[in-house]
Coordinates of N, CA and C in Angstrom, one line a residue:
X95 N -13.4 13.0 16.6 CA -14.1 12.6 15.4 C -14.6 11.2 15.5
X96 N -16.1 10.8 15.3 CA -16.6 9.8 15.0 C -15.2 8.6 14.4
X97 N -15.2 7.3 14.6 CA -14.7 6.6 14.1 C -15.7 5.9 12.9
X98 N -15.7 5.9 12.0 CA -16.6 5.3 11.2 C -16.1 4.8 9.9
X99 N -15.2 3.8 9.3 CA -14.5 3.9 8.3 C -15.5 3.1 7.5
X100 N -16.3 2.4 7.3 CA -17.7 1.6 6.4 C -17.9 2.9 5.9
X101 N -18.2 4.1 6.8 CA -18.6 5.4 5.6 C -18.0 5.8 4.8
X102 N -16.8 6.1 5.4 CA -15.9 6.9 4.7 C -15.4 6.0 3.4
X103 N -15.2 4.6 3.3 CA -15.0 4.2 2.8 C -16.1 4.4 1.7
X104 N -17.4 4.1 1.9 CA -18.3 4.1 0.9 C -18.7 5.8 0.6
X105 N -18.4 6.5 0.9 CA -18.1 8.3 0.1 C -17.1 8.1 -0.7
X106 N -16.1 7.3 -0.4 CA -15.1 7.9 -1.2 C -15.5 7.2 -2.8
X107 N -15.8 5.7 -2.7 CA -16.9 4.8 -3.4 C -18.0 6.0 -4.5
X108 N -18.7 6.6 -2.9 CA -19.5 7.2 -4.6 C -18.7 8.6 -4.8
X109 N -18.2 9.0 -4.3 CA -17.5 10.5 -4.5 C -16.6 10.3 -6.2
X110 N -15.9 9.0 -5.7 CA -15.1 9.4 -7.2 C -15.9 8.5 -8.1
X111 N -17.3 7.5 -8.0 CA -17.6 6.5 -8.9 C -16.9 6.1 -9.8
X112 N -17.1 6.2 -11.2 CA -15.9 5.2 -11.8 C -14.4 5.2 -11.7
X113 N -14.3 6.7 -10.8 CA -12.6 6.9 -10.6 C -12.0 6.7 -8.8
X114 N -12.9 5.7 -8.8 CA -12.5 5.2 -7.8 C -11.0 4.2 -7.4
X115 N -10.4 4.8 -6.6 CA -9.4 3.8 -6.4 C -9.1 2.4 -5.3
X116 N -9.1 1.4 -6.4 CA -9.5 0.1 -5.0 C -8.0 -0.3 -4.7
X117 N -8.2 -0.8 -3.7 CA -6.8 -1.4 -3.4 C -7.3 -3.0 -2.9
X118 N -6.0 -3.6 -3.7 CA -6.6 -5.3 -3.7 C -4.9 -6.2 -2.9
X119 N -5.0 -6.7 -2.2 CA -4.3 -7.4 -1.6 C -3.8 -8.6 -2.9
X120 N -2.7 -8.0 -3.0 CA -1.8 -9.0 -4.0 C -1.3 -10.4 -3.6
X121 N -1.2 -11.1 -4.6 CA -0.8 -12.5 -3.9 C 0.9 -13.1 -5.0
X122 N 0.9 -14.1 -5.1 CA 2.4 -14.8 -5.8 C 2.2 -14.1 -7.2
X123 N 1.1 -14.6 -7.8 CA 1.2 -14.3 -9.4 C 0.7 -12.9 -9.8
X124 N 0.9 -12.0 -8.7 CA 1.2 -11.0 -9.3 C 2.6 -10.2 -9.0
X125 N 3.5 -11.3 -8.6 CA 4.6 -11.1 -8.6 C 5.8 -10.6 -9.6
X126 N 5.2 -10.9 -11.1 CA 6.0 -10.4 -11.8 C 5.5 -8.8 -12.3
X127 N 4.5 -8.5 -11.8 CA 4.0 -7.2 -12.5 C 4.5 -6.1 -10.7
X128 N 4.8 -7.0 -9.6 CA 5.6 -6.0 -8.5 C 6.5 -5.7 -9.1
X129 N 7.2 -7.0 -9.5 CA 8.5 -6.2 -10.2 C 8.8 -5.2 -11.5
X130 N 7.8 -5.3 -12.1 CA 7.6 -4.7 -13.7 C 7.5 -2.9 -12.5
X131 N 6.6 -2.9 -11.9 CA 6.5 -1.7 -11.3 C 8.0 -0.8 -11.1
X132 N 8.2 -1.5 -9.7 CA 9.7 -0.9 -9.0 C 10.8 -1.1 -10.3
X133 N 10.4 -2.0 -10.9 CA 12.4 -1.5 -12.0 C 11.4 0.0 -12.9
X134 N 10.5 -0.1 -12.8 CA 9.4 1.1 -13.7 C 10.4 2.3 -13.1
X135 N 10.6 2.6 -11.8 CA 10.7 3.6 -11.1 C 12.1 4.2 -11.4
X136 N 11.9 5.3 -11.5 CA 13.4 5.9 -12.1 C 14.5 6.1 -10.7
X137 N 15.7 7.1 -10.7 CA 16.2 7.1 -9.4 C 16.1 7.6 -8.1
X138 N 15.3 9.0 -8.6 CA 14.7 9.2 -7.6 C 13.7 9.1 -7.0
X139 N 12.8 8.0 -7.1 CA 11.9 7.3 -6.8 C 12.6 6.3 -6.0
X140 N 13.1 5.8 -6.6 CA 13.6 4.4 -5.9 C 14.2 4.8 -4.7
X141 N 15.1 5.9 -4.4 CA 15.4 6.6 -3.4 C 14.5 6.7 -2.1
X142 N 13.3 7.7 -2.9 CA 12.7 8.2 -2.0 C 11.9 6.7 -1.2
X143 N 12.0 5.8 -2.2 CA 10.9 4.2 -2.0 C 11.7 3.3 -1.2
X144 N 13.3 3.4 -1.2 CA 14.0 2.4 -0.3 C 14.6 2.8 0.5
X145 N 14.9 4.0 0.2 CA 16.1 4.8 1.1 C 17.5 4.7 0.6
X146 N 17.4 4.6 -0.4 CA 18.9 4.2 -0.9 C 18.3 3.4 -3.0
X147 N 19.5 4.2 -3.4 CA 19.6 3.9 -5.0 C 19.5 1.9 -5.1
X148 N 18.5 1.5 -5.2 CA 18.9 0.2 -5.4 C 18.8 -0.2 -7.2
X149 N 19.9 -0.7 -7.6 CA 20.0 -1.0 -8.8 C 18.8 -2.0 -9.1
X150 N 18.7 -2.7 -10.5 CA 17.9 -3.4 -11.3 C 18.3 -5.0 -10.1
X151 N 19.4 -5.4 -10.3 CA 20.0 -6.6 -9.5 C 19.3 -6.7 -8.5
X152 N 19.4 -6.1 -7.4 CA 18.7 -5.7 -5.7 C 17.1 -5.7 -5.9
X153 N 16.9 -4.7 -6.9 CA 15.2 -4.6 -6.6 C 14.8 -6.1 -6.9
X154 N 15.5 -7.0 -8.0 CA 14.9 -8.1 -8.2 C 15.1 -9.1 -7.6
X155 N 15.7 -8.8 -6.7 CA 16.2 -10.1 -5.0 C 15.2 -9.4 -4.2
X156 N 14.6 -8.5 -4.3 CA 14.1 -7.6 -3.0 C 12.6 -8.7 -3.4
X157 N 11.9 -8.2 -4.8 CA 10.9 -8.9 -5.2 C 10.6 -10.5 -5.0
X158 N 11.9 -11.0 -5.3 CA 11.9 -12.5 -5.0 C 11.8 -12.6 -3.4
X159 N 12.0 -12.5 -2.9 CA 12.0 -12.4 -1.6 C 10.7 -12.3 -0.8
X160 N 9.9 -11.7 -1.5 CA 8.5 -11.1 -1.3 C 8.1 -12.4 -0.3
X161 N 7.4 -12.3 0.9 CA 6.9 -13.1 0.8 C 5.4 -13.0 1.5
X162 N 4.6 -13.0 0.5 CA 3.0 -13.1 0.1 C 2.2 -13.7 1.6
X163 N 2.9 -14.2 2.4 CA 2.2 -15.5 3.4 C 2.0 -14.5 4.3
X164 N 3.4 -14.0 4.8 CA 3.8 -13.5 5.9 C 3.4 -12.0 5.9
X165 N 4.0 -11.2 5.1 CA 3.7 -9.7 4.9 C 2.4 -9.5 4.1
X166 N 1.6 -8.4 3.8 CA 0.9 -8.1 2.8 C 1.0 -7.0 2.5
X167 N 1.0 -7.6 0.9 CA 1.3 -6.6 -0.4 C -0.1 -6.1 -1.1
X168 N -0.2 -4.8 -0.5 CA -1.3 -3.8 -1.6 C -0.9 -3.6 -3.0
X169 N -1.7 -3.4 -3.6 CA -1.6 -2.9 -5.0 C -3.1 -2.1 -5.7
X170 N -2.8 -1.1 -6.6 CA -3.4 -0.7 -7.3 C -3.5 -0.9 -8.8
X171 N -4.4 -1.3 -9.7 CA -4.4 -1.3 -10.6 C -5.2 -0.5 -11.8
X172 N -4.9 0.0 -12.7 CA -5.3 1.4 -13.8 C -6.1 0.6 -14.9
X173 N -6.6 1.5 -15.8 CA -7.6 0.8 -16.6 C -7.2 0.4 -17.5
X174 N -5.8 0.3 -17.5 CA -4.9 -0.7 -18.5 C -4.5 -1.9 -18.1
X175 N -4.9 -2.3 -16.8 CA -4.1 -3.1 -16.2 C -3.1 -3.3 -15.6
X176 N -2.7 -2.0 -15.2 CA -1.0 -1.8 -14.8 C -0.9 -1.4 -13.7
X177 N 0.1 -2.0 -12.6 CA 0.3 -2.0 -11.7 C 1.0 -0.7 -11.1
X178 N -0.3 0.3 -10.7 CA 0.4 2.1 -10.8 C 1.0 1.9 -9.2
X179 N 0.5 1.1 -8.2 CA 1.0 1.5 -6.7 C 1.0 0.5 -6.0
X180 N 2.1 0.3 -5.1 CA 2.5 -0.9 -4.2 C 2.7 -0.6 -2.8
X181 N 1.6 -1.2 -2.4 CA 2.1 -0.8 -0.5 C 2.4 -2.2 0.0
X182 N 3.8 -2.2 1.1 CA 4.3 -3.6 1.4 C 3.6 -3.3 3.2
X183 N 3.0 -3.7 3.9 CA 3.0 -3.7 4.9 C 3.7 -5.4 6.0
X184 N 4.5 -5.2 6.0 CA 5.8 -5.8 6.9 C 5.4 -5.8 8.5
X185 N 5.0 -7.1 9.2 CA 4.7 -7.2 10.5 C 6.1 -8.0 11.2
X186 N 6.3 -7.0 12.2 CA 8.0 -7.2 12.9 C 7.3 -7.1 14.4
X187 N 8.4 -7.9 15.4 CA 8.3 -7.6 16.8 C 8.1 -6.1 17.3
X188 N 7.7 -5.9 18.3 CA 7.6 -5.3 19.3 C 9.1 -4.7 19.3
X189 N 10.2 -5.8 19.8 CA 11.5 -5.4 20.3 C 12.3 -4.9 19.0
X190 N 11.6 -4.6 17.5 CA 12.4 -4.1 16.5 C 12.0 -2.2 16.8
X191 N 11.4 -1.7 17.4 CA 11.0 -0.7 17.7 C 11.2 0.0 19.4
X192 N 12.5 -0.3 19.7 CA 12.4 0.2 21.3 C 11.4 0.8 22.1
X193 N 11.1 2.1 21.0 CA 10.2 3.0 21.2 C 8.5 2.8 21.5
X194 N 8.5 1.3 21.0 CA 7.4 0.9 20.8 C 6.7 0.7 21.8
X195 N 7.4 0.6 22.9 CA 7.1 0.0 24.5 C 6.0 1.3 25.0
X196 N 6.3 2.3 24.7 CA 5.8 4.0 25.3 C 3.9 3.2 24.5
X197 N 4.0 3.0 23.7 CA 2.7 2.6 22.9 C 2.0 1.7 22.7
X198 N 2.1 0.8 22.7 CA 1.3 -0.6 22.7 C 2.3 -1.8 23.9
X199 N 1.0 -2.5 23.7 CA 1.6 -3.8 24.7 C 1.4 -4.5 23.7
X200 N 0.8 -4.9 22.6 CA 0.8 -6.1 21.9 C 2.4 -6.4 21.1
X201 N 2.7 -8.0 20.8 CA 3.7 -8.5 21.1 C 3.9 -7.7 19.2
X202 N 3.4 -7.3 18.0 CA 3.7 -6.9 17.0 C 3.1 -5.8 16.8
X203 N 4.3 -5.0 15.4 CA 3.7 -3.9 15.1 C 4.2 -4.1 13.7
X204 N 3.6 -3.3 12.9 CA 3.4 -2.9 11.7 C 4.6 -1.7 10.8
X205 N 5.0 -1.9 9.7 CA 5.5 -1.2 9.4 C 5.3 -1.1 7.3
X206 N 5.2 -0.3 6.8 CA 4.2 0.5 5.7 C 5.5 1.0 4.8
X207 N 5.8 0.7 3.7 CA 6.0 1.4 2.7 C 5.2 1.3 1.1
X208 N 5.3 2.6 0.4 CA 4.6 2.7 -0.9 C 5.3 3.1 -1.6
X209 N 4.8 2.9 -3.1 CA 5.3 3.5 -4.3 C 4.4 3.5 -5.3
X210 N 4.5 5.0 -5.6 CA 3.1 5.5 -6.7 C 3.7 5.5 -8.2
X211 N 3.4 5.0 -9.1 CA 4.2 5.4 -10.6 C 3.8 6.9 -11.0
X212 N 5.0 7.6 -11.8 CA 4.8 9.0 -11.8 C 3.2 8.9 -12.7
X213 N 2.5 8.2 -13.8 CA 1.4 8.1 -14.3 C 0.0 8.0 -13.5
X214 N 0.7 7.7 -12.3 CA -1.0 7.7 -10.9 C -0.9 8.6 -10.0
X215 N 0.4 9.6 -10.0 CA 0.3 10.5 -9.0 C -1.1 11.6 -8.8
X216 N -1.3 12.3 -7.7 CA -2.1 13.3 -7.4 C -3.7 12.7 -7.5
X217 N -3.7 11.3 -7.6 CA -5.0 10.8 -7.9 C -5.2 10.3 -6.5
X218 N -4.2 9.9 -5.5 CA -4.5 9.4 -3.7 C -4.5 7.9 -3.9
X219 N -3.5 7.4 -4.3 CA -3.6 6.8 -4.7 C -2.3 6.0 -3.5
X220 N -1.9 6.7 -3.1 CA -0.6 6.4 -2.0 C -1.2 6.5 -0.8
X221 N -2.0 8.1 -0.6 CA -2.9 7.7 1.0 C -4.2 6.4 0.7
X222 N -5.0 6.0 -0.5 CA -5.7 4.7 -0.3 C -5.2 3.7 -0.1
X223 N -3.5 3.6 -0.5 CA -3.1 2.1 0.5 C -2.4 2.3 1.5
X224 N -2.2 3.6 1.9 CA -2.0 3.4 2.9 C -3.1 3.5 4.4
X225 N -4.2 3.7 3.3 CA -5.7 3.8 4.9 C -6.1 2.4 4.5
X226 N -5.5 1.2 3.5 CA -6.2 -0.1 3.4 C -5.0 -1.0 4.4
X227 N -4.0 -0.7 4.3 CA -2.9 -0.7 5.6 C -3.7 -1.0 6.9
X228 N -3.6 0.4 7.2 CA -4.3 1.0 8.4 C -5.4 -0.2 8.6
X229 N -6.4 -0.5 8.2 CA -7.1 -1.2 8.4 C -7.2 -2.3 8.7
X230 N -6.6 -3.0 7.7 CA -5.9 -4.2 8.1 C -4.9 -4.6 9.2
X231 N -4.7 -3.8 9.5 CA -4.0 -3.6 10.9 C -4.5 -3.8 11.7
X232 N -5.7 -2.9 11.8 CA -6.5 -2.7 13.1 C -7.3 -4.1 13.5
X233 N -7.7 -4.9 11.9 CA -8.2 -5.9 12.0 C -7.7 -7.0 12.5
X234 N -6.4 -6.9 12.4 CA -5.4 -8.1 12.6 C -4.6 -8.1 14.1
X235 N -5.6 -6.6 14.4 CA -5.5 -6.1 16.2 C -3.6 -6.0 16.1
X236 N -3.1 -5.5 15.4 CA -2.4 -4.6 15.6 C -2.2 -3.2 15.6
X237 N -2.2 -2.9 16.6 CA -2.3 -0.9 17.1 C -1.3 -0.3 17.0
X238 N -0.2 -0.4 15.9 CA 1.1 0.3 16.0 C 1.9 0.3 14.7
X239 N 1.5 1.3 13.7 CA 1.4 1.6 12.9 C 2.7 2.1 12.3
X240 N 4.0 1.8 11.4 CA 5.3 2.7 11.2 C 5.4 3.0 10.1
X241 N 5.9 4.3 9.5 CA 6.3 4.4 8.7 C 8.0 5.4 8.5
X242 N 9.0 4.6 7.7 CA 10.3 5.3 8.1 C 10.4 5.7 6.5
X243 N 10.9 6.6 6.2 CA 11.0 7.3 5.2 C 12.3 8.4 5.1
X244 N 12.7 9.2 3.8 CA 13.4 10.4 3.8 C 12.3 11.6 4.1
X245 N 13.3 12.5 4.9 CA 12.2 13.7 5.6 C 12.0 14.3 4.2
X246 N 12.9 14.2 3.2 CA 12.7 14.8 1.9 C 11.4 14.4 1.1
X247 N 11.0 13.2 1.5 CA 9.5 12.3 0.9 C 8.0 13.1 1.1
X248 N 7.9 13.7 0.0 CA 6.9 15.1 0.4 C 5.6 13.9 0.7
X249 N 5.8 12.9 -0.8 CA 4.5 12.1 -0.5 C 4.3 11.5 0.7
X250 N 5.2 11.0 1.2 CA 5.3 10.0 2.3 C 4.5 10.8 3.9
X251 N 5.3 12.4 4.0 CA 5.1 13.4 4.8 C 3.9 13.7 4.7
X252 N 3.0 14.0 3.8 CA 1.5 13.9 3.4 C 0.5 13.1 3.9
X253 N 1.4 12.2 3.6 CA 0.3 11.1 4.1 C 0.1 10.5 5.3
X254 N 1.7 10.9 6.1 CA 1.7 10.7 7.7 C 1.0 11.9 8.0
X255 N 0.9 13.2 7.8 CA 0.2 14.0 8.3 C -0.8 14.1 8.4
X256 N -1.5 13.8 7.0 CA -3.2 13.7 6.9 C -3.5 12.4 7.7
X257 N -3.0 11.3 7.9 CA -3.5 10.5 8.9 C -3.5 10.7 10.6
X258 N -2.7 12.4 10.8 CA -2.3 12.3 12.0 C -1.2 11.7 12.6
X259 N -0.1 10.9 11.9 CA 0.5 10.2 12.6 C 1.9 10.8 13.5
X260 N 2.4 10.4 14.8 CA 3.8 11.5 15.3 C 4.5 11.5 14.3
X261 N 5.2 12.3 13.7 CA 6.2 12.0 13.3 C 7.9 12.4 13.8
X262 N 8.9 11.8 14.1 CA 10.1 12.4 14.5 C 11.0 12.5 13.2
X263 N 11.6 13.5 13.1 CA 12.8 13.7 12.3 C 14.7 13.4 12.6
X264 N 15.4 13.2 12.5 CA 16.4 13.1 12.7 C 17.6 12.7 11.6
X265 N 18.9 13.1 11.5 CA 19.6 12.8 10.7 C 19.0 12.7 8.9
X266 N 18.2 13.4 8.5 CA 17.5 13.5 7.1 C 16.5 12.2 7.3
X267 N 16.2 11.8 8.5 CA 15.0 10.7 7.9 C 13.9 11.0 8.8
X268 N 13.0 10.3 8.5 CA 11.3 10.6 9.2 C 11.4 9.2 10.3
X269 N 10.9 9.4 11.1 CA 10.1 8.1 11.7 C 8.4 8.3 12.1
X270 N 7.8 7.9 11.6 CA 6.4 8.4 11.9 C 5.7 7.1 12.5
X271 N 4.7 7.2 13.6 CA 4.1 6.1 14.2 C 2.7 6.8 14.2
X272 N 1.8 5.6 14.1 CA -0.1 5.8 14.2 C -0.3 4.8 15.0
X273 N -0.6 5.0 16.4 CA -2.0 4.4 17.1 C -3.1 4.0 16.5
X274 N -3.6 2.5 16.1 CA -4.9 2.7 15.4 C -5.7 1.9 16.9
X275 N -7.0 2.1 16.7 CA -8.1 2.1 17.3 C -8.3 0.2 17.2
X276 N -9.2 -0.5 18.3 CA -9.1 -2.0 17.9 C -10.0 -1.5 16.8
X277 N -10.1 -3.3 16.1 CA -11.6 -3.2 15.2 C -12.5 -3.3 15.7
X278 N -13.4 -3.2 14.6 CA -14.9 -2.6 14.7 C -15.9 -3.6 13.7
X279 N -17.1 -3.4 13.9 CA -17.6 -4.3 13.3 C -17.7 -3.6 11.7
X280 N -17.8 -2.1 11.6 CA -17.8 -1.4 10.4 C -16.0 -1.2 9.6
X281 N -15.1 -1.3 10.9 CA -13.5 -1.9 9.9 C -13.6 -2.9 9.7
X282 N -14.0 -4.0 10.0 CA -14.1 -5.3 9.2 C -14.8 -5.6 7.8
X283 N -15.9 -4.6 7.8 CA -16.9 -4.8 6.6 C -16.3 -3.5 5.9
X284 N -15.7 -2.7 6.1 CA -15.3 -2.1 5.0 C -14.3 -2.9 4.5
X285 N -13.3 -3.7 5.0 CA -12.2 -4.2 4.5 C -12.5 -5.1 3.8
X286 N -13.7 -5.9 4.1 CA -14.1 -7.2 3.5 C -14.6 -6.6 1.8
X287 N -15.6 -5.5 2.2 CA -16.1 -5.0 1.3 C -15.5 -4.6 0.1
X288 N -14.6 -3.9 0.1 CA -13.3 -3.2 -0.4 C -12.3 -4.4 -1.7
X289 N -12.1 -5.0 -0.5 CA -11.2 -6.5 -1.1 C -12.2 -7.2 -2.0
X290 N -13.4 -7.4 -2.1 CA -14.8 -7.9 -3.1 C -14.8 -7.0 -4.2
X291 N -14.8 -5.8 -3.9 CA -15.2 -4.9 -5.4 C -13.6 -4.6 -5.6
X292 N -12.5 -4.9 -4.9 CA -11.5 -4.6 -5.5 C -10.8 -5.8 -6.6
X293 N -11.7 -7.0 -6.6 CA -11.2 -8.8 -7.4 C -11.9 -8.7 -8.2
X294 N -13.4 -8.1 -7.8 CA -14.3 -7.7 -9.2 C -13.4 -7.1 -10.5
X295 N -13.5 -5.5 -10.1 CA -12.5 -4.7 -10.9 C -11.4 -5.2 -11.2
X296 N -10.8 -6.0 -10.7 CA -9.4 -6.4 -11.3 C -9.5 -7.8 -12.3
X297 N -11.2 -8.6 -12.2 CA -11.1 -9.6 -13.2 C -11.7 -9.1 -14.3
X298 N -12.7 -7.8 -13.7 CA -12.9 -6.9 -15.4 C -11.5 -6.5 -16.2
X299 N -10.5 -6.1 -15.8 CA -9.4 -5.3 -16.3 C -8.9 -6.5 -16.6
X300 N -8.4 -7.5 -16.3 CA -7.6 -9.0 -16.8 C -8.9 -8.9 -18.1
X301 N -9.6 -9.2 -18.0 CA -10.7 -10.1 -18.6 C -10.4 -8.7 -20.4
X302 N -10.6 -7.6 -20.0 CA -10.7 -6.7 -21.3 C -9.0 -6.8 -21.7
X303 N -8.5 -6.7 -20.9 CA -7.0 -6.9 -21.3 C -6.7 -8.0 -22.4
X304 N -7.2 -9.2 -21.8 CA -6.9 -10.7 -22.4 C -7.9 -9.9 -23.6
X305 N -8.9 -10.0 -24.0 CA -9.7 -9.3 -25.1 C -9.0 -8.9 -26.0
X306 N -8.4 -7.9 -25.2 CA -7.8 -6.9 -26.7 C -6.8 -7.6 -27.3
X307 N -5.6 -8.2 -26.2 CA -4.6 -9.2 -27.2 C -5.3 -10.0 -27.9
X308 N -6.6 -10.8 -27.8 CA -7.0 -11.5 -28.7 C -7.5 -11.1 -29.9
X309 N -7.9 -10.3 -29.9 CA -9.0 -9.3 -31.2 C -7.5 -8.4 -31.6
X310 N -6.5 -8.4 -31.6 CA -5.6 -8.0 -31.8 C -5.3 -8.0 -33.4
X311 N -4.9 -7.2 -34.3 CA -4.3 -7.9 -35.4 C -2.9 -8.6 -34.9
X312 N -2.6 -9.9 -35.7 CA -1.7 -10.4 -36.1 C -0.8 -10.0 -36.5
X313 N 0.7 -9.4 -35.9 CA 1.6 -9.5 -37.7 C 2.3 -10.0 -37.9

């Protein structure tokens, strides 16, 4: 298959037009609405999103901890303003992956988790950050893609598959890995592209938001 993601990117663009889903690289101050999300998430979500029941206390050391410089944090936002989906993409050594040696020579690899609120599911809203991932990867010339999960995580399982990626099973969990391709001059401009109409749309949704609190009645 052609490598071409500038297209694909721009079909999906007009395919769903105004129900298009952007995904915008989050930074500090949207730090309190990461967390407004994940305590959003009921138990078995948070399961299937950490691997384990993490209480209110933990998710909000997990959030604080964030850190914005090093990792990058995807996000999606709905026509309310609300933060429906968070992909953390996490760059770790080479030597956190043994396995990793069979697959790349470069000194980092990548590692991917998401969480969709039950209000945005079935919209792809979990495979679009995880292909703005992907990308960003490739751009940042890292070729080694992870994602660890419960084998129980239908979403998670979905989305390693529709990207192709190996996946191994063992002990109830997944380990899935994606080779991506270097960049390209059409991965760069889709990403660039994407990230532009994705700050647009997000200062219309701030901007109608602030609006309505203001035109708001009083009581």
């Amino acid at each position: 298959m052609q490598d071409n993601p500038l297209r694909r990117w721009l079909n999906h663009l007009i395919k769903k037009k105004g129900q298009a889903v952007l995904v915008k690289a989050l930074g500090k101050r949207d730090r309190r609405r990461v967390l407004r999300h994940f305590l959003a998430l009921d138990r078995d979500d948070r399961l299937l999103r950490f691997g384990t029941v993490l209480p209110d206390g933990q998710v909000e050391a997990y959030v604080a901890k964030l850190d914005f410089a090093k990792d990058i944090v995807f996000g999606v936002y709905n026509g309310r303003f609300q933060l429906v989906g968070v992909g953390h993409l996490a760059f770790t050594s080479r030597e956190a992956h043994p396995d990793s040696i069979h697959y790349t020579d470069k000194e980092k690899v990548a590692e991917f988790g998401v969480s969709v609120s039950r209000s945005a599911r079935g919209q792809g809203v979990g495979t679009r950050l995880f292909e703005r991932a992907a990308i960003h990867c490739r751009n940042s010339d890292v070729d080694t893609l992870y994602m660890q999960c419960l084998s129980s995580n239908r979403t998670m399982m979905h989305i390693a598959k529709k990207a192709g990626m190996e996946i191994r099973r063992e002990y109830g969990e997944a380990d899935a890995h994606l080779h991506l391709p270097p960049p390209s001059p059409g991965s760069v401009l889709a990403e660039a592209l994407e990230e532009q109409f994705a700050k647009i749309d997000y200062t219309v949704k701030a901007n109608a938001r602030a609006a309505i609190k203001w035109f708001r009645p009083k009581r």
